[in-house]
XYZ file of C-alpha atoms in Angstrom:
524
model
C -33.201 34.778 -9.236
C -32.976 31.168 -8.717
C -29.540 30.787 -9.786
C -27.719 33.443 -7.888
C -30.157 31.060 -5.046
C -28.824 27.903 -5.454
C -25.258 29.411 -6.187
C -25.653 31.119 -3.172
C -25.557 28.169 -0.758
C -24.012 25.692 -2.176
C -21.614 28.213 -1.639
C -22.389 28.271 1.883
C -22.209 24.515 1.854
C -19.207 24.760 0.583
C -18.006 27.010 3.705
C -19.166 24.817 6.135
C -17.533 21.906 5.288
C -14.495 23.611 5.167
C -14.993 25.569 8.622
C -16.205 22.031 10.407
C -13.075 19.801 7.982
C -9.981 22.082 9.758
C -6.085 20.197 10.647
C -7.572 20.274 14.295
C -10.978 18.242 14.064
C -9.310 15.404 11.256
C -6.057 15.249 13.999
C -8.511 14.917 17.363
C -11.621 12.657 14.946
C -7.656 9.640 14.373
C -6.709 10.320 17.657
C -10.338 9.495 19.372
C -10.763 6.353 15.736
C -6.773 5.867 16.993
C -8.427 4.100 20.883
C -10.735 2.057 19.239
C -7.883 0.617 17.027
C -4.774 -0.170 19.814
C -7.639 -1.720 21.797
C -9.027 -3.899 18.759
C -5.094 -5.224 18.089
C -4.707 -5.713 22.112
C -6.302 -8.908 21.656
C -4.959 -10.501 19.467
C -1.961 -9.498 20.837
C 0.404 -11.864 19.049
C -0.867 -11.084 15.420
C 1.002 -8.410 13.279
C -1.350 -4.865 13.064
C -1.175 -4.179 9.404
C -2.295 -0.282 7.503
C -3.777 -0.107 3.970
C -2.174 2.758 2.029
C -2.903 5.360 2.919
C -5.893 6.042 4.879
C -4.941 3.688 6.906
C -1.639 4.363 7.454
C -2.642 7.623 10.346
C -4.508 5.439 12.654
C -1.899 4.124 14.857
C 1.845 4.707 15.415
C 3.078 1.006 16.112
C 2.180 -0.505 12.322
C 4.584 -4.080 12.336
C 4.083 -3.288 8.110
C 1.529 -1.404 5.529
C -0.483 -3.459 2.483
C -2.298 -2.306 -1.039
C -5.565 -2.717 -1.375
C -7.619 -0.424 -3.548
C -10.728 -0.008 -2.600
C -12.242 0.913 -6.384
C -11.545 -3.052 -7.085
C -14.426 -4.172 -5.151
C -16.517 -1.300 -6.728
C -19.987 -2.211 -7.832
C -19.800 -4.456 -11.103
C -15.967 -3.636 -11.002
C -14.711 -6.160 -9.219
C -11.454 -6.700 -9.798
C -7.957 -9.626 -8.485
C -5.473 -7.043 -9.514
C -1.965 -9.066 -9.614
C -0.551 -5.693 -9.696
C -1.334 -5.727 -6.222
C -0.964 -9.554 -4.170
C -0.568 -8.606 -1.041
C 1.638 -12.285 -1.216
C 3.411 -9.864 2.206
C 0.537 -10.314 2.966
C -0.226 -13.488 2.910
C 2.781 -15.131 4.169
C 3.316 -13.241 7.122
C -0.672 -13.929 8.177
C 0.709 -18.097 6.951
C 3.939 -17.359 9.834
C 1.596 -15.012 12.436
C -1.352 -17.455 12.244
C -3.199 -14.033 11.307
C -2.945 -10.829 11.809
C -5.417 -7.322 11.540
C -5.379 -4.936 8.346
C -6.616 -0.906 9.851
C -8.375 1.275 7.525
C -11.099 3.596 7.413
C -13.851 5.387 5.211
C -15.676 8.856 4.546
C -18.976 7.527 3.326
C -21.539 7.121 6.354
C -20.772 3.458 6.150
C -19.549 0.405 7.724
C -15.694 -0.349 5.486
C -14.481 0.839 2.790
C -14.852 -1.237 -0.403
C -11.572 -2.199 -0.120
C -12.497 -4.439 2.433
C -16.315 -5.300 1.722
C -14.924 -6.606 -1.367
C -11.205 -6.434 -1.903
C -9.748 -8.631 0.324
C -12.154 -11.417 0.500
C -12.001 -11.516 -2.965
C -8.355 -11.618 -3.098
C -8.490 -14.581 0.605
C -11.285 -16.100 -2.149
C -8.412 -16.432 -4.763
C -5.153 -17.227 -2.800
C -7.278 -19.976 -1.025
C -8.636 -21.386 -4.196
C -5.211 -21.396 -5.890
C -3.138 -22.963 -2.721
C -5.999 -25.874 -3.451
C -5.175 -26.543 -6.651
C -1.431 -26.336 -6.250
C -1.320 -29.461 -3.237
C -4.116 -30.977 -5.265
C -1.776 -30.981 -8.334
C 0.933 -31.894 -5.867
C -0.649 -34.398 -4.401
C -1.516 -36.620 -7.923
C 1.367 -36.278 -8.436
C 2.651 -37.755 -5.503
C 0.613 -40.499 -6.322
C 2.296 -41.447 -9.449
C 4.984 -41.126 -7.635
C 4.239 -42.851 -4.344
C 6.001 -46.098 -2.319
C 5.412 -47.627 0.382
C 4.039 -47.120 3.676
C 6.097 -43.373 4.204
C 4.101 -42.121 0.677
C 0.802 -43.624 1.970
C 1.800 -42.178 4.827
C 1.214 -39.150 2.837
C -0.409 -39.068 -0.019
C -3.004 -40.033 3.209
C -2.634 -36.589 4.717
C -2.335 -34.359 2.073
C -5.398 -36.074 0.722
C -6.421 -34.536 3.719
C -5.451 -32.001 3.673
C -6.799 -31.000 1.131
C -10.596 -31.809 1.752
C -10.705 -29.574 4.455
C -8.996 -26.900 2.693
C -12.154 -23.584 2.471
C -12.854 -21.832 -1.267
C -15.460 -20.732 -0.050
C -16.269 -16.999 -1.130
C -16.258 -15.321 2.006
C -18.528 -11.510 1.962
C -19.883 -9.780 4.412
C -23.977 -9.469 4.678
C -24.083 -6.669 3.391
C -23.169 -8.306 0.462
C -26.714 -9.187 -2.219
C -26.661 -12.626 -3.059
C -26.787 -11.003 -6.444
C -23.413 -9.854 -6.257
C -21.443 -12.590 -3.937
C -22.766 -14.313 -7.855
C -21.109 -12.107 -9.968
C -17.629 -11.615 -7.897
C -17.633 -15.283 -7.578
C -18.561 -16.298 -11.135
C -15.496 -13.957 -11.621
C -13.440 -16.352 -9.574
C -11.487 -19.347 -11.908
C -10.766 -16.601 -14.193
C -8.578 -14.767 -11.595
C -6.859 -17.447 -10.616
C -6.024 -18.211 -13.906
C -4.011 -14.635 -14.619
C -2.805 -15.658 -10.633
C -1.691 -18.392 -12.598
C 0.612 -16.384 -15.079
C 1.779 -13.951 -14.156
C 4.171 -16.126 -12.313
C 3.563 -15.409 -8.305
C 5.350 -17.928 -5.910
C 1.771 -19.703 -4.836
C 4.716 -22.498 -3.789
C 5.871 -20.198 -1.026
C 2.563 -19.587 -0.413
C 1.019 -22.933 -0.047
C 4.663 -23.954 2.331
C 2.945 -20.918 4.554
C -0.051 -21.650 4.775
C -2.018 -24.598 7.549
C -5.398 -23.009 7.141
C -6.981 -21.098 4.427
C -7.437 -17.303 4.970
C -10.569 -15.446 5.904
C -12.057 -12.198 6.808
C -13.217 -11.239 9.979
C -15.336 -7.676 10.564
C -14.449 -5.631 13.184
C -15.929 -1.642 13.194
C -16.665 0.954 16.706
C -20.224 -0.961 16.108
C -18.982 -4.280 16.832
C -20.322 -5.662 20.214
C -17.238 -8.621 21.667
C -18.294 -10.011 24.939
C -13.870 -9.485 26.216
C -14.492 -12.100 28.854
C -15.423 -14.334 25.676
C -12.250 -13.765 22.867
C -11.180 -16.563 21.408
C -7.717 -17.550 19.911
C -6.608 -16.652 17.213
C -4.766 -20.445 17.979
C -8.628 -21.925 18.070
C -10.001 -21.494 15.226
C -9.760 -23.910 11.601
C -9.045 -20.528 9.392
C -6.560 -17.580 9.443
C -8.061 -14.293 10.307
C -7.889 -11.515 8.143
C -8.889 -9.366 10.906
C -10.655 -6.124 8.617
C -10.317 -3.320 11.591
C -12.476 0.015 10.418
C -10.999 2.251 12.356
C -13.806 5.050 11.979
C -17.855 5.066 13.712
C -19.453 4.994 11.399
C -21.912 7.696 10.749
C -21.184 9.649 8.041
C -22.255 13.427 9.867
C -20.245 15.717 11.334
C -21.003 15.135 14.491
C -20.025 18.472 18.201
C -17.817 16.089 20.350
C -16.775 18.609 23.190
C -14.135 17.724 26.168
C -13.222 19.883 29.729
C -11.211 22.048 27.564
C -12.110 22.314 23.947
C -15.223 21.489 21.723
C -14.657 19.831 17.785
C -15.834 18.343 14.896
C -15.713 14.554 14.977
C -15.614 13.561 10.953
C -15.045 10.214 9.571
C -12.715 8.380 7.757
C -10.395 11.682 8.711
C -7.138 9.888 7.849
C -8.307 10.071 3.499
C -6.989 12.743 1.086
C -3.846 14.104 3.347
C -2.938 16.462 0.404
C -6.167 18.602 1.046
C -5.309 19.072 5.154
C -2.343 17.657 7.191
C -0.275 20.319 5.866
C 2.788 18.295 5.016
C 2.591 16.531 7.860
C 2.663 12.721 8.279
C 1.661 10.177 10.212
C 5.575 9.957 11.973
C 5.627 13.560 12.622
C 2.274 13.904 13.268
C 2.558 10.844 16.222
C 5.781 11.991 17.035
C 4.025 14.899 18.455
C 0.489 13.814 19.386
C 0.151 14.197 22.036
C 0.513 17.537 22.001
C -0.974 18.402 18.558
C -3.668 17.114 20.546
C -3.454 19.163 23.929
C -2.789 22.878 21.684
C -6.778 22.853 21.295
C -7.545 24.613 17.484
C -6.565 28.065 17.905
C -2.926 27.118 17.672
C -2.790 23.860 15.981
C -2.406 25.272 12.140
C 0.907 26.267 14.055
C 2.088 23.816 15.856
C 2.013 21.542 11.867
C 3.659 24.280 11.167
C 6.021 24.801 13.284
C 6.839 21.433 13.002
C 6.872 20.200 9.851
C 9.461 23.382 9.358
C 11.202 21.681 12.534
C 11.108 18.443 10.094
C 12.643 19.540 6.575
C 15.396 22.485 7.966
C 16.301 18.591 10.240
C 16.506 16.522 7.053
C 17.687 19.888 4.743
C 21.073 19.806 6.796
C 21.534 16.494 6.532
C 21.551 16.510 3.016
C 17.936 14.204 2.496
C 15.249 15.318 0.443
C 13.216 18.203 2.499
C 10.560 20.074 -0.190
C 9.075 23.396 1.417
C 5.425 23.250 2.321
C 3.618 26.294 0.576
C 0.001 26.756 1.696
C -1.686 29.753 -0.231
C -3.611 32.319 1.182
C -7.295 32.060 1.783
C -9.931 33.934 0.146
C -11.791 34.141 3.726
C -9.966 36.962 6.093
C -10.617 35.678 9.435
C -10.259 32.434 8.729
C -6.820 30.241 9.189
C -8.724 27.163 10.047
C -9.524 26.644 6.117
C -7.642 24.264 4.357
C -9.658 24.150 1.518
C -6.503 26.184 -0.551
C -3.763 23.650 0.401
C -0.940 23.554 -2.040
C 0.135 19.780 -1.446
C 2.283 18.797 -2.136
C 4.103 16.179 -4.939
C 4.383 12.897 -3.085
C 3.459 12.068 0.964
C 6.744 10.876 1.994
C 5.213 8.579 3.700
C 8.900 6.481 3.682
C 9.882 6.787 7.187
C 7.093 5.485 9.136
C 7.339 4.141 12.248
C 6.961 0.762 11.505
C 8.306 -1.991 13.961
C 11.129 -3.053 12.325
C 12.127 -5.664 15.156
C 8.812 -7.679 14.469
C 8.613 -6.363 10.887
C 9.903 -9.367 7.922
C 10.722 -6.586 6.053
C 12.858 -4.768 8.756
C 15.506 -3.539 5.011
C 15.307 -0.568 3.915
C 16.770 -1.942 0.702
C 14.549 -4.336 -1.663
C 17.045 -6.792 -3.318
C 15.939 -7.775 -6.325
C 16.881 -11.973 -6.265
C 20.636 -12.160 -7.755
C 20.131 -9.259 -10.454
C 22.466 -7.384 -8.152
C 19.614 -4.716 -8.704
C 18.289 -2.982 -5.630
C 14.553 -0.551 -4.964
C 14.302 1.649 -2.307
C 13.709 5.925 -1.559
C 16.141 8.204 -2.227
C 16.447 8.529 1.260
C 17.615 6.102 1.925
C 19.923 6.221 -1.092
C 21.743 9.154 0.561
C 22.676 7.090 2.990
C 23.767 3.800 1.502
C 27.658 1.800 1.624
C 27.009 -1.299 0.452
C 26.192 -0.294 -3.641
C 28.231 0.012 -6.565
C 25.913 2.786 -8.256
C 23.207 4.509 -8.030
C 20.515 5.044 -10.663
C 18.650 8.876 -7.971
C 14.471 9.575 -10.119
C 14.123 12.149 -7.663
C 13.560 15.320 -8.895
C 16.235 16.832 -6.092
C 19.384 15.759 -6.327
C 20.768 14.158 -2.931
C 24.855 13.698 -2.391
C 25.211 9.711 -1.611
C 28.834 7.648 -0.538
C 30.559 7.260 -3.768
C 33.684 6.769 -4.827
C 33.850 7.128 -8.195
C 31.177 10.287 -9.692
C 31.004 8.225 -12.175
C 28.738 5.254 -10.326
C 26.174 8.504 -9.879
C 23.580 9.003 -12.520
C 20.850 11.546 -12.029
C 17.317 11.844 -14.239
C 14.153 13.736 -12.397
C 11.301 11.928 -13.729
C 8.383 12.767 -11.904
C 4.618 10.972 -12.016
C 2.554 11.153 -15.170
C 0.086 12.716 -14.090
C 2.625 15.707 -14.090
C 4.378 14.766 -16.435
C 2.684 12.202 -19.373
C 6.245 11.082 -20.590
C 8.504 11.384 -17.978
C 9.269 8.141 -17.737
C 9.081 6.962 -22.139
C 11.431 10.461 -22.338
C 13.832 8.826 -19.686
C 14.149 5.648 -19.749
C 16.436 4.365 -22.839
C 19.758 7.032 -20.338
C 18.032 4.605 -17.192
C 17.999 0.676 -19.065
C 21.840 2.065 -21.108
C 23.650 3.623 -17.106
C 22.492 0.025 -15.718
C 24.185 -2.551 -18.177
C 27.065 -0.136 -19.012
C 27.199 -1.420 -14.708
C 25.183 -4.171 -15.086
C 27.669 -5.664 -17.309
C 30.007 -4.863 -15.692
C 29.695 -7.342 -12.690
C 28.993 -4.519 -10.355
C 25.155 -3.354 -7.682
C 23.311 -0.362 -8.874
C 20.226 0.730 -7.001
C 17.684 3.049 -8.101
C 15.626 5.373 -5.833
C 12.928 7.839 -6.253
C 11.240 9.641 -3.533
C 8.514 7.872 -2.146
C 10.398 3.795 -3.192
C 7.007 2.979 -4.103
C 6.653 4.074 -7.205
C 9.104 5.640 -10.360
C 11.568 3.618 -9.404
C 9.414 0.593 -9.731
C 8.562 1.125 -13.070
C 12.168 2.543 -13.733
C 13.303 -1.619 -12.668
C 10.782 -3.382 -13.965
C 12.106 -1.704 -17.696
C 15.361 -2.882 -17.153
C 14.648 -6.331 -16.075
C 12.100 -6.522 -18.827
C 14.461 -4.841 -21.606
C 17.983 -6.326 -19.701
C 17.735 -10.070 -18.412
C 16.049 -13.772 -19.168
C 13.127 -14.851 -17.574
C 14.750 -16.410 -14.780
C 16.184 -12.931 -13.925
C 19.666 -13.647 -15.368
C 21.696 -10.648 -16.691
C 21.394 -11.390 -21.068
C 22.919 -8.542 -22.576
C 18.917 -8.047 -23.528
C 19.468 -11.141 -26.319
C 16.040 -12.159 -25.054
C 14.254 -8.776 -24.949
C 15.326 -8.616 -28.519
C 13.446 -12.120 -29.799
C 10.616 -12.234 -27.781
C 7.313 -9.511 -28.473
C 6.878 -8.340 -24.693
C 2.899 -8.908 -23.532
C 1.337 -7.063 -20.881
C 0.979 -10.226 -18.975
C 4.820 -10.786 -20.121
C 5.102 -7.530 -18.248
C 3.034 -8.268 -14.585
C 4.948 -11.847 -14.648
C 8.112 -9.192 -14.352
C 6.520 -6.685 -12.057
C 5.059 -9.557 -10.341
C 8.229 -10.938 -9.571
C 9.290 -6.982 -8.446
C 6.870 -7.285 -5.682
C 8.234 -10.736 -5.152
C 10.665 -8.820 -3.012
C 9.905 -5.427 -2.933
C 6.677 -5.434 -1.304
C 5.687 -2.124 -0.412
C 5.842 -1.397 -4.398
C 2.519 0.676 -6.438
C 3.061 1.212 -9.378
C 1.007 4.287 -11.136
C -1.267 3.389 -14.312
C 0.542 6.008 -15.828
C 4.200 5.225 -15.559
C 3.009 1.142 -16.169
C 1.966 2.199 -19.546
C 4.490 4.630 -20.316
C 6.654 1.368 -19.661
C 4.826 -0.374 -21.820
C 5.335 1.813 -24.878
C 9.066 1.753 -24.299
C 9.172 -2.570 -24.719
C 7.523 -1.588 -27.402
C 9.287 0.549 -29.362
C 11.921 -1.956 -30.285
C 15.507 -3.431 -28.871
C 17.634 -1.451 -26.823
C 19.923 1.831 -28.153
C 22.896 1.254 -28.246
C 24.773 1.937 -25.334
């Protein structure tokens, strides 16, 4: 009887939670939190607004760009500086604009996610110290070659510059001194990993005039509007971290003149469980209509919007997967989201980023002078400036190519669905690219998101067919080298330098490493 009572209590708690976490509650909570994000961004309108993927994407319609800092890299005793997620484009953008604002949120009852409390502070510290060491090295080199008054002045200014450079680890007050000391002890190790990755520290050093430093702002932060400092007045480059949601972990009942609804902290998180195919871009195109529709008809409104968008895409030959919802076990509860079948991947490729202000306005990312590019299958269907296309999406696309043989559809799925999908298909992908690149043709590798599978395929191709300088050598250097994880990371850093939105998953990267460790490239 006691076990049955416990199970009943558990089921009742789950039922209550499902009824509170309705679609309307989530969207209304996001909308309310977005007002706070907008107010903060207006305090420093010159600074670009960035969304930390994926949760942060929901909290504004006017993002300049995106970034990807994982909370797991900041978990206690699991701190990490991940060279697969360098986010160097964020540092370069902050250097160019004098700082930036990053938006994220968290469901847990705390003010900031670990991505903001520790991951980003670790990132700023490692980059600052790397830049400092690089400049010190250049300064010492200048001392040896110094001749004449001009060189003496340069040496003096550079020495002063490095002396004033802040290399401290800046963490929020709620991180204990013990944890701070433990993190600080590992910074030098992470700097060595950064140096070994081949990251372009020289460009960062020339771009950053002041060291990076995080600042934390939440809904409980007190800001005197008549005393807001100009970002140029600080002796550092501010990385302003905005936690969009209220600190309380308790779902709060709120009431307007028309509707009663429950506020959900960090509602944008885990969108597969509640969004029903709605994307941030679709939400903001229809935000006022959805918010004003109220909780009773919100689900139907979203279904209509998602289906209308699907039909629009399908009519233009774009990828248009149908969203399938399983019927609810709770009869009469149309707002129960617990049985939503999540889409295979979230569509963020159509995010309405302000391209005029962005340095990342290209939908296709060309990888230096390699003649290779990565992008989304949606944009590949419209691309006319490539000779060949390798489509790794599950769905085929209609392409604008004169030669049918220049298009190769090689469907692959994420490692969560098939642990060996990439591994099976990489030999065919490499051979197709080898055949065409050897003839001097340009080639685009695409997948649904343009961030994971296509990036991993490109990584395998770059490592298999190109040398360390990014020059096509038909696999000669690959056949003479034993590929290590460090070497693979170096190639990935090279890709991320051009494709700043790259987010390869661990499972897919493991398949690439297994492929590369298998030996030489099979002949065409």
